[in-house]
Amino acid sequence: MKASFFKTLRTTLLNALWMMLITFPIMVIKVKPRESLVSWRWMNLLWVGIGTFSLSWIWRYLLSRRDKGSKLNAGRGREVLGLLWGKKKIRAVLLAALTLLVIWFPWIVNLYQVGIITSGLMFVILGLGLNIVIGYGGLLHLGYAAFYAMGAYNYALMYLYWGMQFWLALPLGAVSGALFGILIGFPVLRLRGDYLAIVTLAFGEIMRLLLLNLSDFTKGAEGIAQIPRAAFIRALSLQEATNYLFYICAVLVAFSIFIIRRLENSRIGRALEAMREDEIAAQSMGINLTRNKLITFALGAFWAGLAGVILAAKTTYINPGSFTLLESVMILVAVVLGGMGSIPGVILGALLVTLIPEYFRALSDYRMLMFGVVLVIMPIFRPRGIIPKLRKHYTVKEVDCSS
Amino acid sequence: MSDTILDIRNFSMIFGGLHAVNCVNIHIDKCEIVALIGPNGAGKTTLFNCITGLYTPTEGDITVYNSNKKTVRINGLNPNKITELGLARTFQNIRLFNSMTALENVMIGCHTRLKAGILGAILRDGKTRAEEQGVIDTSMGILKKLKLERYANETASNLPYGPQRLLEIARAMATEPQLLLLDEPAAGMNLAETKRLDYIISKIRDEEQITILLIEHDMNLVMSIAERIYVLDYGELIAEGTPAEIKANPAVIKAYLGE
Ligand SMILES: Nc1ncnc2c1ncn2[C@@H]1O[C@H](COP(=O)(O)OP(=O)(O)O)[C@@H](O)[C@H]1O
Ligand SMILES: [Mg+2]
């Protein structure tokens, strides 16, 4: 006990010293060339030392706590939730309440709020889509925003050239997203893990650069403006159109949850999971990796394409800047934070990732920093996310064995 | 009994300069239990990997004779195609789908025999539902056969070592193979578990008419269940015969005990 305390103390002190040494040139020395003066800010050194020491100490404390056996109660809250959800009556009441809340929502808050929540819902769709690729298929995809862009530009360009309507663009965007997913899937079939991550990241950037530079076709950085909002019989006022889009988003979220839940508990869903767990064993059990990887990409990209069309209709203006790496990372964070493979987890994650920066404007400058921290911390302390996936429990009819 | 179902001719596997398996001939008849033995590094697992399509053999032919007498040369076929032809395997270093339950692991084994596609999964029509229920029942039946039913809803990685090995066999059986390839199934098992494994393997052969090729180091197990034994040493086939012949073979004794 005591020995381990001193050991921790030593490592922590060493960490602090290292940090002080490394940051010495930037934190302590300040050269003022005009006055040809060098000022030494020794206090900064002290702060770096104290800061690193305490952070390192907290880190170690958390690690030791994690190792001590938090394993036992991990996911217990989730199980209680699952139990409640399992009761048909409770579920019906909850669903009805939720539906009423969704219908009422635009009438009790202002336009701005409706817009924010709509973005949140859009991210839920994106998160659920990426969750198929990462959570089920186990393919670390960092260029997901490319599919999102595909859907958005699909609508924008088809509107620009052919006057395409929203309701036609919605399925077309989703399908073209899926096709694009397959197209991108082919070259990366043999890649896994870090390699796949790097290549898909590059794909995401290539897509953005193409949109930026094919300016004759896509209008480049200037973007495409005045994309029509979704129309309902007649053109709607801004207020109406915003509410309408909110409802559409809510319905699409419900739709995606429905579809993805069914896929999850099916032959296809199981095959994807097996592929995530162990490619070699999956192949040896008769699973066609090529086919299933392409299916994974297509299913994932489908939802991104859908969300893209909604984005175009919501903002009425898109440019390549809406589809940067930051977007891909945000969706990834939503999935990792909420819980890979867990539908309720991803929904919560997507809402957190979009709504926190919106409601705490002061924080939004530090978004990338926070996302980075989340991506490092989560896998260590809560690898299965805030709401971990609950495995399906099969009840089996008791067949008489004695016969 | 002389219905050959697997025929390996002049088979070699070379990694860079290393002849892992060198010009080997093996044939397996229907409903036999054949053992493949040899010191570590002899090339046994490599042979399995080639048969099941994980590696493409450098030389030679591997031919499978289907139940309806169709011959298929399987060199370089994808592993999933080979599984569809009725070959299933277990792995020396257990490769279960760790975060899935035992039952789901077995259900994966049924994959090739199911038809439901994406549309079926989404619509969940009567046919798909019946198929799903069928998978659950079949898988549960296989678990019961191997006395694993109490682990059905347990995450595979939480199973004790012995049951994990058995679960690998259960998963392979779910593919409904004609030939089951077992790579050191008794490794890490205790005496009682090995005894039961002996019984289970014989039962699988007797009741399901599944032919078995197994790699094993436990000589008691090998001698008690194998009908024929092949011995590999440094990639060369040094002996073939019944357990009694192998026990008496000077080359085998030399390979195992050294000079
Ligand atoms: N993928 C590989 N690449 C290179 N060498 C390999 C590979 N797989 C196996 N080997 C080598 O082939 C030889 C046989 O290995 P293996 O088949 O695993 O032996 P065992 O009979 O113990 O199962 C060993 O020398 C091993 O190092
Ligand atoms: Mg081996």
XYZ file of C-alpha atoms and ligand atoms in Angstrom, chain B residues 39-46 92-93 183-184 215 217, ligand 2:
15
model
C 6.068 -31.817 -32.785
C 5.425 -28.084 -32.516
C 6.218 -26.217 -35.694
C 5.804 -29.332 -37.816
C 3.320 -27.580 -40.082
C 0.050 -29.041 -38.863
C -1.789 -25.760 -38.410
C -0.385 -24.528 -41.691
C -5.673 -23.687 -31.997
C -5.706 -20.271 -30.332
C -6.923 -27.909 -34.159
C -5.725 -29.082 -30.736
C -4.549 -32.193 -34.593
C -0.820 -33.494 -28.670
Mg -0.473 -25.652 -34.530
